[in-house]
Short mmCIF file of C-alpha atoms in Angstrom, two decimals:
data_model
loop_
_atom_site.label_atom_id
_atom_site.label_comp_id
_atom_site.label_asym_id
_atom_site.label_seq_id
_atom_site.Cartn_x
_atom_site.Cartn_y
_atom_site.Cartn_z
CA MET V 1017 96.03 100.49 -2.32
CA THR V 1018 97.40 100.23 -5.91
CA THR V 1019 97.29 96.93 -7.45
CA LYS V 1020 100.86 95.48 -8.40
CA ILE V 1021 100.98 93.18 -11.39
CA GLY V 1022 104.13 91.27 -12.54
CA PHE V 1023 104.87 89.68 -15.86
CA VAL V 1024 107.30 86.66 -16.41
CA MET V 1025 107.80 86.44 -20.11
CA ASP V 1026 110.39 86.29 -22.63
CA PRO V 1027 112.84 89.19 -23.33
CA ILE V 1028 110.78 92.35 -23.79
CA GLU V 1029 112.75 93.75 -26.54
CA SER V 1030 111.96 90.55 -28.73
CA ILE V 1031 108.26 90.93 -28.81
CA ASN V 1032 106.35 92.37 -31.67
CA PRO V 1033 104.41 95.46 -30.36
CA LYS V 1034 101.86 95.14 -33.23
CA LYS V 1035 100.40 91.98 -32.21
CA ASP V 1036 102.00 90.80 -28.88
CA SER V 1037 99.04 89.57 -26.47
CA THR V 1038 101.24 90.29 -23.39
CA LEU V 1039 101.61 93.88 -24.37
CA ALA V 1040 97.82 94.06 -24.78
CA MET V 1041 97.61 92.79 -21.15
CA MET V 1042 100.27 95.37 -20.00
CA ARG V 1043 98.15 98.04 -21.70
CA ALA V 1044 94.90 97.02 -19.95
CA ALA V 1045 96.60 97.15 -16.70
CA ASP V 1046 98.22 100.48 -17.29
CA LYS V 1047 94.72 101.79 -18.03
CA LYS V 1048 93.60 100.59 -14.62
CA GLY V 1049 96.44 102.40 -13.04
CA TRP V 1050 98.23 99.33 -11.72
CA LYS V 1051 102.04 99.18 -11.12
CA MET V 1052 103.68 96.87 -13.51
CA PHE V 1053 106.80 94.89 -12.99
CA TYR V 1054 108.80 92.96 -15.69
CA MET V 1055 110.94 89.85 -15.19
CA GLU V 1056 112.14 86.81 -17.15
CA GLN V 1057 112.27 83.21 -15.99
CA LYS V 1058 115.79 83.57 -15.04
CA ASP V 1059 114.94 86.42 -12.59
CA ILE V 1060 112.75 84.37 -10.33
CA PHE V 1061 114.30 82.30 -7.33
CA THR V 1062 113.85 80.86 -3.79
CA ARG V 1063 115.46 81.30 -0.52
CA ASN V 1064 114.62 79.73 2.77
CA GLY V 1065 111.12 78.70 1.32
CA LYS V 1066 110.27 82.09 -0.03
CA ALA V 1067 109.77 83.11 -3.72
CA TYR V 1068 111.66 86.18 -4.87
CA GLY V 1069 112.13 88.08 -8.24
CA LEU V 1070 114.69 90.38 -9.58
CA VAL V 1071 112.16 92.72 -11.12
CA GLN V 1072 112.15 95.99 -13.14
CA GLU V 1073 109.37 98.43 -12.87
CA LEU V 1074 107.67 98.80 -16.35
CA THR V 1075 106.37 102.16 -17.66
CA LEU V 1076 104.59 102.28 -21.14
CA CYS V 1077 105.44 105.12 -23.44
CA GLU V 1078 103.61 106.73 -26.43
CA ASN V 1079 106.71 106.52 -28.48
CA LYS V 1080 106.22 103.68 -31.06
CA GLN V 1081 109.95 103.13 -31.43
CA ASP V 1082 110.66 103.28 -27.54
CA TRP V 1083 107.57 102.15 -26.32
CA TYR V 1084 108.49 101.13 -22.72
CA GLN V 1085 110.91 102.13 -20.04
CA LEU V 1086 112.47 99.77 -17.27
CA SER V 1087 113.92 100.79 -13.85
CA GLU V 1088 117.05 99.34 -12.63
CA LYS V 1089 116.53 95.65 -11.28
CA PHE V 1090 115.76 95.32 -7.79
CA LYS V 1091 114.62 92.25 -5.53
CA ILE V 1092 111.35 91.85 -4.07
CA THR V 1093 109.42 88.86 -2.58
CA LEU V 1094 106.79 87.71 -5.24
CA ALA V 1095 104.27 87.57 -2.69
CA GLU V 1096 104.36 91.59 -2.85
CA LEU V 1097 102.82 91.29 -6.27
CA HIS V 1098 98.99 91.00 -6.18
CA VAL V 1099 99.14 89.21 -9.64
CA ILE V 1100 101.68 87.52 -11.42
CA MET V 1101 101.03 86.74 -15.30
CA MET V 1102 103.03 83.73 -16.44
CA ARG V 1103 103.51 84.56 -20.17
CA LYS V 1104 106.74 82.67 -20.88
CA ASP V 1105 106.38 80.92 -24.32
CA PRO V 1106 107.10 77.10 -24.49
CA PRO V 1107 109.19 75.01 -24.90
CA PHE V 1108 107.68 73.40 -21.65
CA ASP V 1109 110.73 72.11 -20.55
CA ASN V 1110 112.41 71.41 -17.10
CA GLU V 1111 113.33 75.15 -16.44
CA TYR V 1112 109.63 75.88 -17.18
CA ILE V 1113 108.52 73.27 -14.67
CA TYR V 1114 110.91 74.65 -12.11
CA SER V 1115 109.49 78.14 -12.64
CA THR V 1116 106.10 76.78 -11.84
CA TYR V 1117 107.33 75.47 -8.44
CA ILE V 1118 108.60 78.77 -7.59
CA LEU V 1119 105.39 80.67 -8.61
CA GLU V 1120 103.57 78.12 -6.69
CA LEU V 1121 105.38 79.36 -3.57
CA ALA V 1122 104.34 82.85 -4.42
CA GLU V 1123 100.74 81.56 -4.81
CA ASN V 1124 100.88 79.99 -1.45
CA GLN V 1125 102.25 83.18 -0.10
CA GLY V 1126 99.24 85.40 -1.50
CA SER V 1127 99.85 86.07 -5.15
CA LEU V 1128 97.25 85.34 -7.74
CA ILE V 1129 99.13 83.42 -10.64
CA VAL V 1130 97.50 83.35 -14.15
CA ASN V 1131 97.37 80.59 -15.01
CA LYS V 1132 97.52 78.55 -11.81
CA PRO V 1133 101.01 76.90 -11.69
CA GLN V 1134 99.99 73.31 -10.84
CA SER V 1135 97.66 73.47 -13.62
CA LEU V 1136 100.28 74.48 -16.08
CA ARG V 1137 102.01 71.42 -14.94
CA ASP V 1138 98.94 69.25 -15.32
CA ALA V 1139 97.57 70.49 -18.69
CA ASN V 1140 99.92 69.50 -21.53
CA GLU V 1141 98.46 71.44 -24.46
CA LYS V 1142 98.26 68.41 -26.65
CA LEU V 1143 97.70 65.65 -24.20
CA TYR V 1144 94.82 67.53 -22.13
CA THR V 1145 92.48 67.17 -24.76
CA ALA V 1146 92.27 63.45 -23.88
CA LEU V 1147 89.99 64.49 -21.05
CA PHE V 1148 87.29 65.61 -23.74
CA PRO V 1149 87.17 62.78 -26.31
CA GLN V 1150 83.73 63.82 -27.26
CA CYS V 1151 85.06 67.05 -28.70
CA CYS V 1152 88.23 65.59 -30.43
CA PRO V 1153 89.19 63.83 -33.74
CA GLU V 1154 90.38 60.15 -33.45
CA THR V 1155 93.55 60.59 -31.41
CA LEU V 1156 96.38 58.27 -30.56
CA VAL V 1157 99.37 59.06 -28.15
CA THR V 1158 102.15 56.54 -27.81
CA ARG V 1159 105.84 55.93 -28.44
CA SER V 1160 105.07 52.54 -30.30
CA GLU V 1161 105.69 52.57 -34.07
CA THR V 1162 103.60 49.63 -34.62
CA LEU V 1163 100.56 51.49 -33.02
CA PHE V 1164 101.33 54.50 -35.25
CA ARG V 1165 101.47 52.29 -38.27
CA GLU V 1166 98.07 50.70 -37.39
CA PHE V 1167 96.48 53.99 -36.85
CA LEU V 1168 97.74 55.29 -40.08
CA ALA V 1169 96.52 52.18 -41.93
CA GLU V 1170 93.09 52.74 -40.41
CA HIS V 1171 92.74 56.31 -41.31
CA LYS V 1172 94.97 56.77 -44.33
CA ASP V 1173 95.71 60.47 -43.86
CA ILE V 1174 96.85 61.72 -40.30
CA ILE V 1175 98.74 64.41 -38.49
CA PHE V 1176 101.80 63.58 -36.26
CA LYS V 1177 102.96 66.18 -33.78
CA PRO V 1178 105.17 66.27 -30.81
CA LEU V 1179 103.70 66.79 -27.39
CA ASP V 1180 105.93 69.79 -26.29
CA GLY V 1181 105.82 71.86 -29.71
CA MET V 1182 104.49 75.36 -30.30
CA GLY V 1183 103.86 77.46 -33.53
CA GLY V 1184 103.43 74.33 -35.83
CA THR V 1185 107.01 72.96 -35.33
CA SER V 1186 107.59 69.47 -36.06
CA ILE V 1187 104.06 68.74 -37.32
CA PHE V 1188 103.67 66.27 -40.19
CA ARG V 1189 100.84 65.44 -42.42
CA VAL V 1190 101.17 61.51 -43.49
CA ARG V 1191 99.40 59.57 -45.96
CA HIS V 1192 99.21 55.82 -45.96
CA ASP V 1193 101.75 55.53 -49.01
CA ASP V 1194 104.23 57.98 -47.52
CA PRO V 1195 107.75 56.49 -47.94
CA ASN V 1196 109.13 58.67 -44.94
CA ILE V 1197 106.75 57.21 -42.36
CA GLY V 1198 109.51 55.36 -40.49
CA VAL V 1199 111.91 58.30 -40.11
CA ILE V 1200 109.04 60.57 -38.95
CA ILE V 1201 108.07 58.27 -36.29
CA GLU V 1202 111.74 57.70 -35.24
CA THR V 1203 112.09 61.59 -35.22
CA LEU V 1204 109.19 62.24 -33.04
CA THR V 1205 109.51 59.50 -30.71
CA ASP V 1206 113.36 59.78 -30.47
CA TYR V 1207 113.42 56.06 -31.59
CA GLY V 1208 110.71 54.98 -29.12
CA GLN V 1209 112.03 56.94 -25.97
CA GLN V 1210 109.17 59.64 -25.93
CA LEU V 1211 105.45 59.93 -26.55
CA ALA V 1212 103.99 61.62 -29.57
CA MET V 1213 100.47 62.24 -30.77
CA ALA V 1214 98.83 61.26 -34.03
CA GLN V 1215 95.48 62.61 -35.05
CA LYS V 1216 92.93 61.91 -38.02
CA PHE V 1217 93.54 64.68 -40.72
CA ILE V 1218 90.79 67.07 -40.50
CA PRO V 1219 90.12 68.48 -44.23
CA GLU V 1220 88.51 71.64 -42.92
CA ILE V 1221 91.94 72.89 -42.06
CA THR V 1222 91.59 74.76 -45.26
CA GLU V 1223 89.05 76.74 -43.64
CA GLY V 1224 91.43 77.65 -40.91
CA ASP V 1225 92.66 76.46 -37.37
CA LYS V 1226 90.49 78.53 -35.06
CA ARG V 1227 91.95 80.26 -31.95
CA ILE V 1228 89.06 80.55 -29.58
CA LEU V 1229 90.05 82.56 -26.46
CA VAL V 1230 88.28 81.75 -23.02
CA ILE V 1231 88.22 84.00 -19.97
CA ASN V 1232 87.27 82.26 -16.81
CA GLY V 1233 85.34 79.65 -18.69
CA LYS V 1234 83.40 82.27 -21.08
CA PRO V 1235 84.58 82.45 -24.66
CA VAL V 1236 85.31 85.64 -26.76
CA PRO V 1237 82.39 85.54 -29.40
CA PHE V 1238 85.00 85.64 -32.49
CA ALA V 1239 87.92 83.46 -33.16
CA LEU V 1240 90.97 83.86 -35.37
CA ALA V 1241 90.89 81.43 -38.01
CA ARG V 1242 94.56 80.86 -39.25
CA ILE V 1243 94.44 79.74 -42.81
CA PRO V 1244 97.35 77.96 -44.18
CA ALA V 1245 99.65 79.22 -46.67
CA LYS V 1246 99.24 77.69 -50.12
CA GLY V 1247 100.80 74.40 -50.12
CA GLU V 1248 100.77 74.11 -46.27
CA THR V 1249 98.84 72.10 -43.91
CA ARG V 1250 99.70 74.06 -40.74
CA GLY V 1251 97.59 77.01 -40.15
CA ASN V 1252 99.79 78.67 -37.44
CA LEU V 1253 100.70 82.20 -37.93
CA ALA V 1254 104.39 81.38 -37.08
CA ALA V 1255 104.32 78.89 -40.12
CA GLY V 1256 103.02 81.53 -42.56
CA GLY V 1257 99.34 81.33 -41.90
CA ARG V 1258 97.00 84.17 -42.38
CA GLY V 1259 94.42 85.16 -39.63
CA VAL V 1260 90.83 86.02 -40.26
CA SER V 1261 88.33 86.89 -37.61
CA VAL V 1262 85.16 84.62 -37.61
CA PRO V 1263 82.12 84.47 -35.34
CA LEU V 1264 82.09 81.46 -33.19
CA SER V 1265 79.77 78.66 -34.61
CA GLU V 1266 77.20 76.81 -32.61
CA LYS V 1267 79.62 73.78 -32.43
CA ASP V 1268 82.30 76.06 -31.20
CA TYR V 1269 80.14 77.31 -28.25
CA TRP V 1270 79.37 73.62 -27.60
CA ILE V 1271 83.05 72.62 -27.44
CA VAL V 1272 83.63 75.64 -24.98
CA GLU V 1273 80.73 74.28 -22.77
CA GLN V 1274 82.30 70.89 -22.56
CA VAL V 1275 85.56 72.04 -21.31
CA ALA V 1276 84.66 75.59 -19.57
CA ALA V 1277 83.94 73.82 -16.05
CA THR V 1278 87.11 71.91 -15.78
CA LEU V 1279 89.12 75.09 -17.01
CA VAL V 1280 87.60 77.28 -14.22
CA LYS V 1281 88.02 74.43 -11.54
CA LYS V 1282 91.74 74.11 -12.38
CA GLY V 1283 92.28 77.97 -12.13
CA LEU V 1284 93.17 78.21 -15.88
CA ILE V 1285 91.75 81.85 -16.32
CA PHE V 1286 93.07 82.61 -19.66
CA VAL V 1287 93.08 79.70 -22.37
CA GLY V 1288 93.22 79.38 -26.09
CA LEU V 1289 91.30 76.36 -27.64
CA ASP V 1290 92.40 75.28 -31.12
CA VAL V 1291 89.50 73.98 -33.13
CA ILE V 1292 89.56 72.66 -36.70
CA GLY V 1293 86.21 72.07 -38.24
CA ASP V 1294 84.07 70.67 -35.58
CA TYR V 1295 87.05 69.19 -33.54
CA LEU V 1296 89.11 70.45 -30.61
CA THR V 1297 92.74 69.76 -31.21
CA GLU V 1298 94.67 71.58 -28.54
CA ILE V 1299 94.12 73.35 -25.19
CA ASN V 1300 96.69 76.31 -24.84
CA VAL V 1301 97.42 77.38 -21.39
CA THR V 1302 100.90 78.62 -21.35
CA SER V 1303 100.81 81.92 -23.12
CA PRO V 1304 97.77 82.05 -25.46
CA THR V 1305 97.82 84.65 -28.18
CA CYS V 1306 95.71 86.44 -30.72
CA ILE V 1307 94.42 89.23 -28.52
CA GLN V 1308 95.35 92.21 -30.84
CA GLU V 1309 94.22 90.49 -33.95
CA LEU V 1310 90.86 89.85 -32.73
CA ASP V 1311 90.62 93.20 -30.91
CA MET V 1312 91.43 95.10 -34.08
CA ALA V 1313 88.94 93.07 -36.31
CA ASN V 1314 86.02 93.19 -33.99
CA ASP V 1315 86.55 96.58 -31.80
CA LEU V 1316 87.00 94.43 -28.80
CA ASP V 1317 89.10 94.94 -25.50
CA ILE V 1318 89.78 91.20 -24.62
CA ALA V 1319 92.79 92.20 -22.32
CA GLY V 1320 90.60 94.68 -20.65
CA GLN V 1321 87.94 91.83 -20.00
CA LEU V 1322 90.83 89.68 -18.63
CA MET V 1323 92.14 92.41 -16.15
CA ASP V 1324 88.44 93.07 -15.20
CA CYS V 1325 88.19 89.29 -14.36
CA ILE V 1326 91.37 89.24 -12.42
CA GLU V 1327 90.21 92.45 -10.52
CA THR V 1328 87.02 90.56 -9.36
CA LYS V 1329 89.14 87.55 -8.34
CA LEU V 1330 91.43 89.97 -6.20
#
């Protein structure tokens, strides 16, 4: 029986084939001879307690310009798919949450969802680090301006970030004498209406914000250190950072060991840990990236490892 795999993702025409991690997964599935189906978040729905999708069969092509072909859309029950990869990028908004409920129906009806829908809801990529304080820098999550100001007075140099951002958006480095502290706190908390995060600034960011990929609790032995552009604090590639492959350090392996059992228990099969210096700063579970960059630098097949893992679970 041919394995059927579906991909819930952003519009396929918008991705960059040279570095997109979902495409690496597609290639790995294609190499196994699996039948692939493409859908966007808007294409999944429920009726009478069953999860459905308006899907298009996906074929990869050798042509670098026209590298994929899609069939006409047709309706299936999502349970017809053995595996569904949830690869929709944040924002993690209400529509994303609703999608996880639909995917959870498909899961209950027999599909393997990567990553597990309930755990996508549970594991906010910033706040989930609170489960592992031994791995993290000094961190505060609040909506209180008073508490933020006290945290800044204590540490003198901190990072502010929203809990729902990606790609380095709305991240601020603030020093104790910054005249903009008030407006930054107001902006991130919407005048005290929503939570935001502050972390002690880690000077080792100059050596890169390392993305460590973890497959079913086991780390890829190399990380992509995203080094900030000159004059920048953020290492995110989307913010102009430069990616450099580096082997994992002993501390990196220790951090993975601290979180691995929880990730496996929660059904978080493919995860990206963000590490600066010796500290865990984020746990990325929605659509971790950097597969192609690490593959090219180290002659790896990370997506192949992931599909092997999925095949074993099936």
